[in-house]
Amino acid sequence: MSQHNQAAISPSTLYVVPTPIGNLGDITQRALAVLGSVDLIAAEDTRHTGLLLQHFAINAQLFALHDHNEQSKADILIAKLKDGHSIALVSDAGTPLINDPGYHLVRRCREEGIRVIPLPGACAAITAMSAAGLPSDRFCYEGFLPAKTKSRCDTLRSLEEEPRTLIFYESTHRLLDSLQDMVTVWGPERYVVLARELTKTWENIKGAPVGELLAWVKEDEVRRKGEMVLIVEGHKVQSDDAIPSEALRTLALLQKELPLKKAAALTAEIHGVKKNALYKYALEQADSE
């Protein structure tokens, strides 16, 4: 075993180990050290992980843990951990549990008082977010949209007024349908960034209003191939919506007795709203009447 594969491993511990989402150079030194030193690696697909380990000359015992068997196999792994074994949890790509198996096992470990050590590393959602050029101070990760049109539209409708940046994963065969439903539900102007094949040779990041993005994707079949992340601009509140309705009622009442400037100043003081926003709103209302 090569030197970089040695690590001080704690017994009876589950290590959550991210693996590259494309470029193998993105694996961390610590991930290699842990994978090379644990007693067992619980993998989403043992063949897939086997190839990764082979690439880095790591010999390890593998255990299949995927969506279909996780709840039944968790008991076996918990027993091994209690017995003093160290286990690494990996998925096919990226950080386990983020749209990948592992939740039931980690939850059971927490309930049983078994130590869980998470390693930082690759995650497609965060990688895409960092290059999208959309607000990243607040965002919500939504995973994959539902497969059926009605459920997908219902989900999009429920997120229509979400002000945070939205992150979705999408598959090759559903990309066009999802973009089309976004146009239908949110209108063609909502800004969306399509990040495709991140860290791989054909990496491509394209942002546009969703109507334009849909047309762009339709132009070339290649543009809908590979692993994809959609980053969607949050709902923008119109300035008049930002003024609470109680403040607008107060402004309307005061305007009957006072000049607009005075009414706006008093309303601003009562409700803690910007005076200029109230003044502007009242002028716009007067113009539209």
PDB file of C-alpha atoms in Angstrom:
ATOM      1  CA  MET A   1       0.000   0.000   0.000  1.00  0.00           C
ATOM      2  CA  SER A   2       1.497   3.352  -1.004  1.00  0.00           C
ATOM      3  CA  GLN A   3       2.320   5.997   1.597  1.00  0.00           C
ATOM      4  CA  HIS A   4      -0.505   8.402   0.664  1.00  0.00           C
ATOM      5  CA  ASN A   5      -3.007   5.635   1.350  1.00  0.00           C
ATOM      6  CA  GLN A   6      -2.147   5.452   5.061  1.00  0.00           C
ATOM      7  CA  ALA A   7      -4.433   7.214   7.532  1.00  0.00           C
ATOM      8  CA  ALA A   8      -5.023   7.173  11.269  1.00  0.00           C
ATOM      9  CA  ILE A   9      -8.438   5.559  11.285  1.00  0.00           C
ATOM     10  CA  SER A  10     -10.714   5.453  14.339  1.00  0.00           C
ATOM     11  CA  PRO A  11     -12.432   2.126  15.067  1.00  0.00           C
ATOM     12  CA  SER A  12     -16.258   1.944  15.156  1.00  0.00           C
ATOM     13  CA  THR A  13     -16.480   4.987  12.882  1.00  0.00           C
ATOM     14  CA  LEU A  14     -18.365   5.711   9.665  1.00  0.00           C
ATOM     15  CA  TYR A  15     -16.493   7.999   7.249  1.00  0.00           C
ATOM     16  CA  VAL A  16     -18.613   9.819   4.641  1.00  0.00           C
ATOM     17  CA  VAL A  17     -16.260  10.159   1.670  1.00  0.00           C
ATOM     18  CA  PRO A  18     -17.008  12.289  -1.433  1.00  0.00           C
ATOM     19  CA  THR A  19     -15.607  11.041  -4.753  1.00  0.00           C
ATOM     20  CA  PRO A  20     -14.984  13.004  -8.000  1.00  0.00           C
ATOM     21  CA  ILE A  21     -17.964  13.984 -10.173  1.00  0.00           C
ATOM     22  CA  GLY A  22     -15.840  13.611 -13.305  1.00  0.00           C
ATOM     23  CA  ASN A  23     -12.234  14.683 -13.077  1.00  0.00           C
ATOM     24  CA  LEU A  24     -10.351  12.091 -11.004  1.00  0.00           C
ATOM     25  CA  GLY A  25      -7.829  14.773 -10.028  1.00  0.00           C
ATOM     26  CA  ASP A  26     -10.490  16.219  -7.715  1.00  0.00           C
ATOM     27  CA  ILE A  27     -10.232  13.417  -5.163  1.00  0.00           C
ATOM     28  CA  THR A  28      -8.613  14.688  -1.953  1.00  0.00           C
ATOM     29  CA  GLN A  29      -5.499  13.298  -0.302  1.00  0.00           C
ATOM     30  CA  ARG A  30      -7.562  12.636   2.802  1.00  0.00           C
ATOM     31  CA  ALA A  31     -10.217  10.705   0.849  1.00  0.00           C
ATOM     32  CA  LEU A  32      -7.500   8.469  -0.650  1.00  0.00           C
ATOM     33  CA  ALA A  33      -5.965   7.928   2.775  1.00  0.00           C
ATOM     34  CA  VAL A  34      -9.308   6.965   4.342  1.00  0.00           C
ATOM     35  CA  LEU A  35     -10.334   4.672   1.464  1.00  0.00           C
ATOM     36  CA  GLY A  36      -6.965   2.959   1.686  1.00  0.00           C
ATOM     37  CA  SER A  37      -7.170   2.380   5.431  1.00  0.00           C
ATOM     38  CA  VAL A  38     -10.747   1.489   6.456  1.00  0.00           C
ATOM     39  CA  ASP A  39     -11.883  -2.103   7.032  1.00  0.00           C
ATOM     40  CA  LEU A  40     -14.783  -1.847   4.585  1.00  0.00           C
ATOM     41  CA  ILE A  41     -16.150   0.479   1.896  1.00  0.00           C
ATOM     42  CA  ALA A  42     -19.957   0.679   1.531  1.00  0.00           C
ATOM     43  CA  ALA A  43     -20.522   1.646  -2.120  1.00  0.00           C
ATOM     44  CA  GLU A  44     -23.588   2.546  -4.201  1.00  0.00           C
ATOM     45  CA  ASP A  45     -22.188   0.494  -7.104  1.00  0.00           C
ATOM     46  CA  THR A  46     -19.287  -1.814  -6.241  1.00  0.00           C
ATOM     47  CA  ARG A  47     -18.179  -2.133  -9.888  1.00  0.00           C
ATOM     48  CA  HIS A  48     -18.065   1.629 -10.335  1.00  0.00           C
ATOM     49  CA  THR A  49     -16.178   2.161  -7.068  1.00  0.00           C
ATOM     50  CA  GLY A  50     -13.942  -0.817  -7.901  1.00  0.00           C
ATOM     51  CA  LEU A  51     -12.696   1.017 -10.997  1.00  0.00           C
ATOM     52  CA  LEU A  52     -12.004   4.169  -8.968  1.00  0.00           C
ATOM     53  CA  LEU A  53     -10.029   2.209  -6.366  1.00  0.00           C
ATOM     54  CA  GLN A  54      -8.151   0.338  -9.093  1.00  0.00           C
ATOM     55  CA  HIS A  55      -7.141   3.675 -10.646  1.00  0.00           C
ATOM     56  CA  PHE A  56      -5.589   4.750  -7.337  1.00  0.00           C
ATOM     57  CA  ALA A  57      -4.125   1.279  -6.580  1.00  0.00           C
ATOM     58  CA  ILE A  58      -6.244   0.792  -3.466  1.00  0.00           C
ATOM     59  CA  ASN A  59      -7.193  -2.721  -2.387  1.00  0.00           C
ATOM     60  CA  ALA A  60     -10.320  -2.726  -0.261  1.00  0.00           C
ATOM     61  CA  GLN A  61     -13.246  -4.872   0.727  1.00  0.00           C
ATOM     62  CA  LEU A  62     -16.464  -3.574  -0.844  1.00  0.00           C
ATOM     63  CA  PHE A  63     -20.056  -3.841   0.365  1.00  0.00           C
ATOM     64  CA  ALA A  64     -23.040  -2.912  -1.859  1.00  0.00           C
ATOM     65  CA  LEU A  65     -25.288  -0.290  -0.283  1.00  0.00           C
ATOM     66  CA  HIS A  66     -27.818   1.353  -2.613  1.00  0.00           C
ATOM     67  CA  ASP A  67     -31.342   2.797  -2.583  1.00  0.00           C
ATOM     68  CA  HIS A  68     -32.996  -0.616  -2.925  1.00  0.00           C
ATOM     69  CA  ASN A  69     -31.218  -2.407  -0.079  1.00  0.00           C
ATOM     70  CA  GLU A  70     -30.076   0.349   2.266  1.00  0.00           C
ATOM     71  CA  GLN A  71     -32.720  -0.106   4.948  1.00  0.00           C
ATOM     72  CA  SER A  72     -32.266  -3.882   5.105  1.00  0.00           C
ATOM     73  CA  LYS A  73     -28.440  -3.795   4.930  1.00  0.00           C
ATOM     74  CA  ALA A  74     -28.000  -0.981   7.472  1.00  0.00           C
ATOM     75  CA  ASP A  75     -28.308  -3.508  10.352  1.00  0.00           C
ATOM     76  CA  ILE A  76     -25.315  -5.500   9.041  1.00  0.00           C
ATOM     77  CA  LEU A  77     -23.160  -2.373   8.825  1.00  0.00           C
ATOM     78  CA  ILE A  78     -24.276  -1.103  12.250  1.00  0.00           C
ATOM     79  CA  ALA A  79     -23.301  -4.488  13.759  1.00  0.00           C
ATOM     80  CA  LYS A  80     -19.860  -4.282  12.090  1.00  0.00           C
ATOM     81  CA  LEU A  81     -19.346  -0.719  13.354  1.00  0.00           C
ATOM     82  CA  LYS A  82     -20.298  -1.768  16.899  1.00  0.00           C
ATOM     83  CA  ASP A  83     -17.825  -4.611  16.521  1.00  0.00           C
ATOM     84  CA  GLY A  84     -15.003  -2.101  16.045  1.00  0.00           C
ATOM     85  CA  HIS A  85     -14.855  -1.966  12.241  1.00  0.00           C
ATOM     86  CA  SER A  86     -14.219   1.295  10.394  1.00  0.00           C
ATOM     87  CA  ILE A  87     -16.375   1.867   7.305  1.00  0.00           C
ATOM     88  CA  ALA A  88     -16.212   4.414   4.468  1.00  0.00           C
ATOM     89  CA  LEU A  89     -19.456   5.348   2.721  1.00  0.00           C
ATOM     90  CA  VAL A  90     -19.166   6.368  -0.947  1.00  0.00           C
ATOM     91  CA  SER A  91     -21.630   6.969  -3.781  1.00  0.00           C
ATOM     92  CA  ASP A  92     -21.006   6.794  -7.539  1.00  0.00           C
ATOM     93  CA  ALA A  93     -19.979  10.450  -7.679  1.00  0.00           C
ATOM     94  CA  GLY A  94     -19.938  13.475  -5.426  1.00  0.00           C
ATOM     95  CA  THR A  95     -20.946  13.631  -1.764  1.00  0.00           C
ATOM     96  CA  PRO A  96     -22.973  10.696  -0.397  1.00  0.00           C
ATOM     97  CA  LEU A  97     -26.555  11.511   0.728  1.00  0.00           C
ATOM     98  CA  ILE A  98     -26.820  14.500  -1.650  1.00  0.00           C
ATOM     99  CA  ASN A  99     -29.283  12.823  -4.003  1.00  0.00           C
ATOM    100  CA  ASP A 100     -27.425   9.587  -3.258  1.00  0.00           C
ATOM    101  CA  PRO A 101     -27.891   6.722  -0.792  1.00  0.00           C
ATOM    102  CA  GLY A 102     -26.628   6.893   2.786  1.00  0.00           C
ATOM    103  CA  TYR A 103     -29.313   8.772   4.729  1.00  0.00           C
ATOM    104  CA  HIS A 104     -30.715   5.706   6.530  1.00  0.00           C
ATOM    105  CA  LEU A 105     -27.272   4.446   7.501  1.00  0.00           C
ATOM    106  CA  VAL A 106     -26.088   7.837   8.792  1.00  0.00           C
ATOM    107  CA  ARG A 107     -29.335   8.340  10.713  1.00  0.00           C
ATOM    108  CA  ARG A 108     -29.023   4.882  12.305  1.00  0.00           C
ATOM    109  CA  CYS A 109     -25.425   5.663  13.279  1.00  0.00           C
ATOM    110  CA  ARG A 110     -26.515   8.901  14.935  1.00  0.00           C
ATOM    111  CA  GLU A 111     -29.311   7.101  16.811  1.00  0.00           C
ATOM    112  CA  GLU A 112     -26.941   4.347  17.961  1.00  0.00           C
ATOM    113  CA  GLY A 113     -24.260   6.794  19.111  1.00  0.00           C
ATOM    114  CA  ILE A 114     -21.793   5.658  16.425  1.00  0.00           C
ATOM    115  CA  ARG A 115     -19.318   8.317  15.353  1.00  0.00           C
ATOM    116  CA  VAL A 116     -19.802   9.746  11.837  1.00  0.00           C
ATOM    117  CA  ILE A 117     -16.889  11.681  10.300  1.00  0.00           C
ATOM    118  CA  PRO A 118     -17.730  13.657   7.126  1.00  0.00           C
ATOM    119  CA  LEU A 119     -14.991  14.525   4.623  1.00  0.00           C
ATOM    120  CA  PRO A 120     -15.417  17.625   2.440  1.00  0.00           C
ATOM    121  CA  GLY A 121     -15.226  17.160  -1.322  1.00  0.00           C
ATOM    122  CA  ALA A 122     -16.919  17.226  -4.690  1.00  0.00           C
ATOM    123  CA  CYS A 123     -20.625  18.081  -4.989  1.00  0.00           C
ATOM    124  CA  ALA A 124     -22.213  18.957  -8.356  1.00  0.00           C
ATOM    125  CA  ALA A 125     -24.792  21.329  -6.826  1.00  0.00           C
ATOM    126  CA  ILE A 126     -22.172  23.489  -5.093  1.00  0.00           C
ATOM    127  CA  THR A 127     -19.736  23.331  -8.021  1.00  0.00           C
ATOM    128  CA  ALA A 128     -22.473  24.600 -10.391  1.00  0.00           C
ATOM    129  CA  MET A 129     -23.630  27.234  -7.905  1.00  0.00           C
ATOM    130  CA  SER A 130     -20.127  28.686  -7.626  1.00  0.00           C
ATOM    131  CA  ALA A 131     -19.969  29.430 -11.379  1.00  0.00           C
ATOM    132  CA  ALA A 132     -23.606  30.393 -12.091  1.00  0.00           C
ATOM    133  CA  GLY A 133     -23.344  34.099 -11.319  1.00  0.00           C
ATOM    134  CA  LEU A 134     -26.638  34.030  -9.402  1.00  0.00           C
ATOM    135  CA  PRO A 135     -27.081  35.060  -5.741  1.00  0.00           C
ATOM    136  CA  SER A 136     -25.378  32.448  -3.577  1.00  0.00           C
ATOM    137  CA  ASP A 137     -25.931  33.903  -0.103  1.00  0.00           C
ATOM    138  CA  ARG A 138     -29.221  31.970   0.138  1.00  0.00           C
ATOM    139  CA  PHE A 139     -30.214  29.023  -2.029  1.00  0.00           C
ATOM    140  CA  CYS A 140     -32.288  25.876  -1.822  1.00  0.00           C
ATOM    141  CA  TYR A 141     -31.409  22.510  -3.251  1.00  0.00           C
ATOM    142  CA  GLU A 142     -34.397  20.677  -4.746  1.00  0.00           C
ATOM    143  CA  GLY A 143     -32.788  17.541  -6.249  1.00  0.00           C
ATOM    144  CA  PHE A 144     -34.569  16.072  -9.287  1.00  0.00           C
ATOM    145  CA  LEU A 145     -37.957  17.400 -10.388  1.00  0.00           C
ATOM    146  CA  PRO A 146     -40.744  14.775 -10.581  1.00  0.00           C
ATOM    147  CA  ALA A 147     -40.814  12.612 -13.736  1.00  0.00           C
ATOM    148  CA  LYS A 148     -44.499  13.170 -14.606  1.00  0.00           C
ATOM    149  CA  THR A 149     -45.602  16.473 -16.145  1.00  0.00           C
ATOM    150  CA  LYS A 150     -48.448  17.186 -13.708  1.00  0.00           C
ATOM    151  CA  SER A 151     -46.338  16.568 -10.587  1.00  0.00           C
ATOM    152  CA  ARG A 152     -43.456  18.530 -12.099  1.00  0.00           C
ATOM    153  CA  CYS A 153     -45.706  21.537 -12.826  1.00  0.00           C
ATOM    154  CA  ASP A 154     -47.216  21.306  -9.323  1.00  0.00           C
ATOM    155  CA  THR A 155     -43.713  21.381  -7.823  1.00  0.00           C
ATOM    156  CA  LEU A 156     -42.675  24.341 -10.004  1.00  0.00           C
ATOM    157  CA  ARG A 157     -45.881  26.164  -9.023  1.00  0.00           C
ATOM    158  CA  SER A 158     -45.121  25.614  -5.335  1.00  0.00           C
ATOM    159  CA  LEU A 159     -41.688  27.212  -5.882  1.00  0.00           C
ATOM    160  CA  GLU A 160     -42.922  30.090  -8.037  1.00  0.00           C
ATOM    161  CA  GLU A 161     -42.496  32.743  -5.332  1.00  0.00           C
ATOM    162  CA  GLU A 162     -39.376  31.251  -3.713  1.00  0.00           C
ATOM    163  CA  PRO A 163     -36.948  34.207  -3.458  1.00  0.00           C
ATOM    164  CA  ARG A 164     -33.828  32.053  -2.987  1.00  0.00           C
ATOM    165  CA  THR A 165     -31.754  30.708  -5.876  1.00  0.00           C
ATOM    166  CA  LEU A 166     -32.985  27.186  -6.748  1.00  0.00           C
ATOM    167  CA  ILE A 167     -30.773  24.202  -7.597  1.00  0.00           C
ATOM    168  CA  PHE A 168     -32.093  21.167  -9.511  1.00  0.00           C
ATOM    169  CA  TYR A 169     -30.436  18.074 -10.945  1.00  0.00           C
ATOM    170  CA  GLU A 170     -31.766  16.966 -14.327  1.00  0.00           C
ATOM    171  CA  SER A 171     -31.348  13.992 -16.636  1.00  0.00           C
ATOM    172  CA  THR A 172     -30.704  13.922 -20.382  1.00  0.00           C
ATOM    173  CA  HIS A 173     -34.112  12.528 -21.331  1.00  0.00           C
ATOM    174  CA  ARG A 174     -36.112  14.976 -19.179  1.00  0.00           C
ATOM    175  CA  LEU A 175     -34.241  18.256 -19.696  1.00  0.00           C
ATOM    176  CA  LEU A 176     -36.454  19.597 -22.524  1.00  0.00           C
ATOM    177  CA  ASP A 177     -39.671  18.739 -20.660  1.00  0.00           C
ATOM    178  CA  SER A 178     -38.458  20.400 -17.463  1.00  0.00           C
ATOM    179  CA  LEU A 179     -37.367  23.584 -19.251  1.00  0.00           C
ATOM    180  CA  GLN A 180     -40.671  23.658 -21.168  1.00  0.00           C
ATOM    181  CA  ASP A 181     -42.637  23.328 -17.914  1.00  0.00           C
ATOM    182  CA  MET A 182     -40.582  26.148 -16.373  1.00  0.00           C
ATOM    183  CA  VAL A 183     -41.571  28.359 -19.310  1.00  0.00           C
ATOM    184  CA  THR A 184     -45.224  27.317 -18.892  1.00  0.00           C
ATOM    185  CA  VAL A 185     -45.358  27.862 -15.126  1.00  0.00           C
ATOM    186  CA  TRP A 186     -42.905  30.740 -14.561  1.00  0.00           C
ATOM    187  CA  GLY A 187     -42.918  32.445 -17.968  1.00  0.00           C
ATOM    188  CA  PRO A 188     -40.007  32.713 -20.439  1.00  0.00           C
ATOM    189  CA  GLU A 189     -38.072  35.437 -18.596  1.00  0.00           C
ATOM    190  CA  ARG A 190     -36.910  33.538 -15.481  1.00  0.00           C
ATOM    191  CA  TYR A 191     -33.108  33.320 -15.677  1.00  0.00           C
ATOM    192  CA  VAL A 192     -31.713  29.780 -15.637  1.00  0.00           C
ATOM    193  CA  VAL A 193     -28.134  28.478 -15.823  1.00  0.00           C
ATOM    194  CA  LEU A 194     -27.533  25.018 -17.297  1.00  0.00           C
ATOM    195  CA  ALA A 195     -24.268  23.505 -16.009  1.00  0.00           C
ATOM    196  CA  ARG A 196     -23.448  20.339 -17.930  1.00  0.00           C
ATOM    197  CA  GLU A 197     -20.694  17.729 -17.569  1.00  0.00           C
ATOM    198  CA  LEU A 198     -18.980  19.651 -14.764  1.00  0.00           C
ATOM    199  CA  THR A 199     -15.224  18.929 -14.349  1.00  0.00           C
ATOM    200  CA  LYS A 200     -15.288  16.715 -17.479  1.00  0.00           C
ATOM    201  CA  THR A 201     -13.852  17.320 -20.955  1.00  0.00           C
ATOM    202  CA  TRP A 202     -17.086  18.736 -22.437  1.00  0.00           C
ATOM    203  CA  GLU A 203     -17.977  20.954 -19.475  1.00  0.00           C
ATOM    204  CA  ASN A 204     -20.403  23.674 -20.519  1.00  0.00           C
ATOM    205  CA  ILE A 205     -22.131  26.405 -18.483  1.00  0.00           C
ATOM    206  CA  LYS A 206     -24.822  28.460 -20.211  1.00  0.00           C
ATOM    207  CA  GLY A 207     -27.167  31.026 -18.673  1.00  0.00           C
ATOM    208  CA  ALA A 208     -30.166  32.731 -20.308  1.00  0.00           C
ATOM    209  CA  PRO A 209     -33.846  33.537 -19.738  1.00  0.00           C
ATOM    210  CA  VAL A 210     -35.464  30.081 -19.674  1.00  0.00           C
ATOM    211  CA  GLY A 211     -37.356  30.611 -22.969  1.00  0.00           C
ATOM    212  CA  GLU A 212     -34.070  31.370 -24.764  1.00  0.00           C
ATOM    213  CA  LEU A 213     -32.266  28.552 -22.954  1.00  0.00           C
ATOM    214  CA  LEU A 214     -34.915  26.065 -24.112  1.00  0.00           C
ATOM    215  CA  ALA A 215     -34.475  27.203 -27.736  1.00  0.00           C
ATOM    216  CA  TRP A 216     -30.679  26.963 -27.379  1.00  0.00           C
ATOM    217  CA  VAL A 217     -30.858  23.409 -26.010  1.00  0.00           C
ATOM    218  CA  LYS A 218     -33.218  22.367 -28.840  1.00  0.00           C
ATOM    219  CA  GLU A 219     -30.731  23.580 -31.485  1.00  0.00           C
ATOM    220  CA  ASP A 220     -28.192  20.855 -30.764  1.00  0.00           C
ATOM    221  CA  GLU A 221     -28.750  17.395 -29.297  1.00  0.00           C
ATOM    222  CA  VAL A 222     -25.298  17.457 -27.641  1.00  0.00           C
ATOM    223  CA  ARG A 223     -26.504  20.297 -25.382  1.00  0.00           C
ATOM    224  CA  ARG A 224     -28.812  17.922 -23.539  1.00  0.00           C
ATOM    225  CA  LYS A 225     -26.335  15.086 -22.974  1.00  0.00           C
ATOM    226  CA  GLY A 226     -24.511  14.182 -19.768  1.00  0.00           C
ATOM    227  CA  GLU A 227     -24.909  15.055 -16.101  1.00  0.00           C
ATOM    228  CA  MET A 228     -26.766  18.324 -15.580  1.00  0.00           C
ATOM    229  CA  VAL A 229     -27.460  20.918 -12.910  1.00  0.00           C
ATOM    230  CA  LEU A 230     -30.003  23.724 -13.358  1.00  0.00           C
ATOM    231  CA  ILE A 231     -29.504  26.869 -11.286  1.00  0.00           C
ATOM    232  CA  VAL A 232     -32.597  29.080 -11.280  1.00  0.00           C
ATOM    233  CA  GLU A 233     -32.848  32.715 -10.248  1.00  0.00           C
ATOM    234  CA  GLY A 234     -35.188  33.207  -7.300  1.00  0.00           C
ATOM    235  CA  HIS A 235     -38.489  35.045  -7.594  1.00  0.00           C
ATOM    236  CA  LYS A 236     -37.981  38.801  -7.707  1.00  0.00           C
ATOM    237  CA  VAL A 237     -40.478  40.762  -5.643  1.00  0.00           C
ATOM    238  CA  GLN A 238     -41.816  43.818  -7.471  1.00  0.00           C
ATOM    239  CA  SER A 239     -41.177  47.051  -5.585  1.00  0.00           C
ATOM    240  CA  ASP A 240     -44.872  47.764  -4.934  1.00  0.00           C
ATOM    241  CA  ASP A 241     -45.300  44.199  -3.595  1.00  0.00           C
ATOM    242  CA  ALA A 242     -42.530  44.928  -1.123  1.00  0.00           C
ATOM    243  CA  ILE A 243     -44.675  47.541   0.642  1.00  0.00           C
ATOM    244  CA  PRO A 244     -46.917  45.824   3.229  1.00  0.00           C
ATOM    245  CA  SER A 245     -50.626  46.173   2.509  1.00  0.00           C
ATOM    246  CA  GLU A 246     -51.243  47.817   5.948  1.00  0.00           C
ATOM    247  CA  ALA A 247     -48.760  50.554   5.010  1.00  0.00           C
ATOM    248  CA  LEU A 248     -50.595  51.144   1.717  1.00  0.00           C
ATOM    249  CA  ARG A 249     -53.892  51.425   3.599  1.00  0.00           C
ATOM    250  CA  THR A 250     -52.373  53.942   6.031  1.00  0.00           C
ATOM    251  CA  LEU A 251     -50.932  55.950   3.141  1.00  0.00           C
ATOM    252  CA  ALA A 252     -54.325  56.059   1.383  1.00  0.00           C
ATOM    253  CA  LEU A 253     -56.060  57.293   4.554  1.00  0.00           C
ATOM    254  CA  LEU A 254     -53.450  59.951   5.320  1.00  0.00           C
ATOM    255  CA  GLN A 255     -53.425  61.196   1.715  1.00  0.00           C
ATOM    256  CA  LYS A 256     -57.061  62.206   2.131  1.00  0.00           C
ATOM    257  CA  GLU A 257     -56.060  64.724   4.846  1.00  0.00           C
ATOM    258  CA  LEU A 258     -52.421  65.570   4.066  1.00  0.00           C
ATOM    259  CA  PRO A 259     -50.126  66.448   1.157  1.00  0.00           C
ATOM    260  CA  LEU A 260     -48.464  63.347  -0.351  1.00  0.00           C
ATOM    261  CA  LYS A 261     -44.993  64.177   0.977  1.00  0.00           C
ATOM    262  CA  LYS A 262     -46.250  64.471   4.569  1.00  0.00           C
ATOM    263  CA  ALA A 263     -48.486  61.383   4.232  1.00  0.00           C
ATOM    264  CA  ALA A 264     -45.564  59.314   2.922  1.00  0.00           C
ATOM    265  CA  ALA A 265     -43.256  60.541   5.724  1.00  0.00           C
ATOM    266  CA  LEU A 266     -45.781  59.659   8.453  1.00  0.00           C
ATOM    267  CA  THR A 267     -46.613  56.259   6.930  1.00  0.00           C
ATOM    268  CA  ALA A 268     -42.900  55.475   6.686  1.00  0.00           C
ATOM    269  CA  GLU A 269     -42.487  56.272  10.384  1.00  0.00           C
ATOM    270  CA  ILE A 270     -45.501  54.206  11.464  1.00  0.00           C
ATOM    271  CA  HIS A 271     -44.648  51.077   9.438  1.00  0.00           C
ATOM    272  CA  GLY A 272     -40.878  51.272   9.109  1.00  0.00           C
ATOM    273  CA  VAL A 273     -41.114  51.421   5.309  1.00  0.00           C
ATOM    274  CA  LYS A 274     -38.883  53.527   3.038  1.00  0.00           C
ATOM    275  CA  LYS A 275     -40.433  56.981   2.490  1.00  0.00           C
ATOM    276  CA  ASN A 276     -39.219  57.139  -1.126  1.00  0.00           C
ATOM    277  CA  ALA A 277     -40.844  53.789  -1.981  1.00  0.00           C
ATOM    278  CA  LEU A 278     -44.203  55.041  -0.643  1.00  0.00           C
ATOM    279  CA  TYR A 279     -43.865  58.371  -2.468  1.00  0.00           C
ATOM    280  CA  LYS A 280     -42.973  56.604  -5.734  1.00  0.00           C
ATOM    281  CA  TYR A 281     -45.851  54.138  -5.328  1.00  0.00           C
ATOM    282  CA  ALA A 282     -48.376  56.941  -4.766  1.00  0.00           C
ATOM    283  CA  LEU A 283     -47.143  58.877  -7.826  1.00  0.00           C
ATOM    284  CA  GLU A 284     -47.376  55.737  -9.996  1.00  0.00           C
ATOM    285  CA  GLN A 285     -50.917  55.119  -8.735  1.00  0.00           C
ATOM    286  CA  ALA A 286     -51.888  58.707  -9.551  1.00  0.00           C
ATOM    287  CA  ASP A 287     -50.400  58.397 -13.052  1.00  0.00           C
ATOM    288  CA  SER A 288     -52.304  55.197 -13.769  1.00  0.00           C
ATOM    289  CA  GLU A 289     -55.672  56.624 -12.700  1.00  0.00           C
TER     290      GLU A 289
END
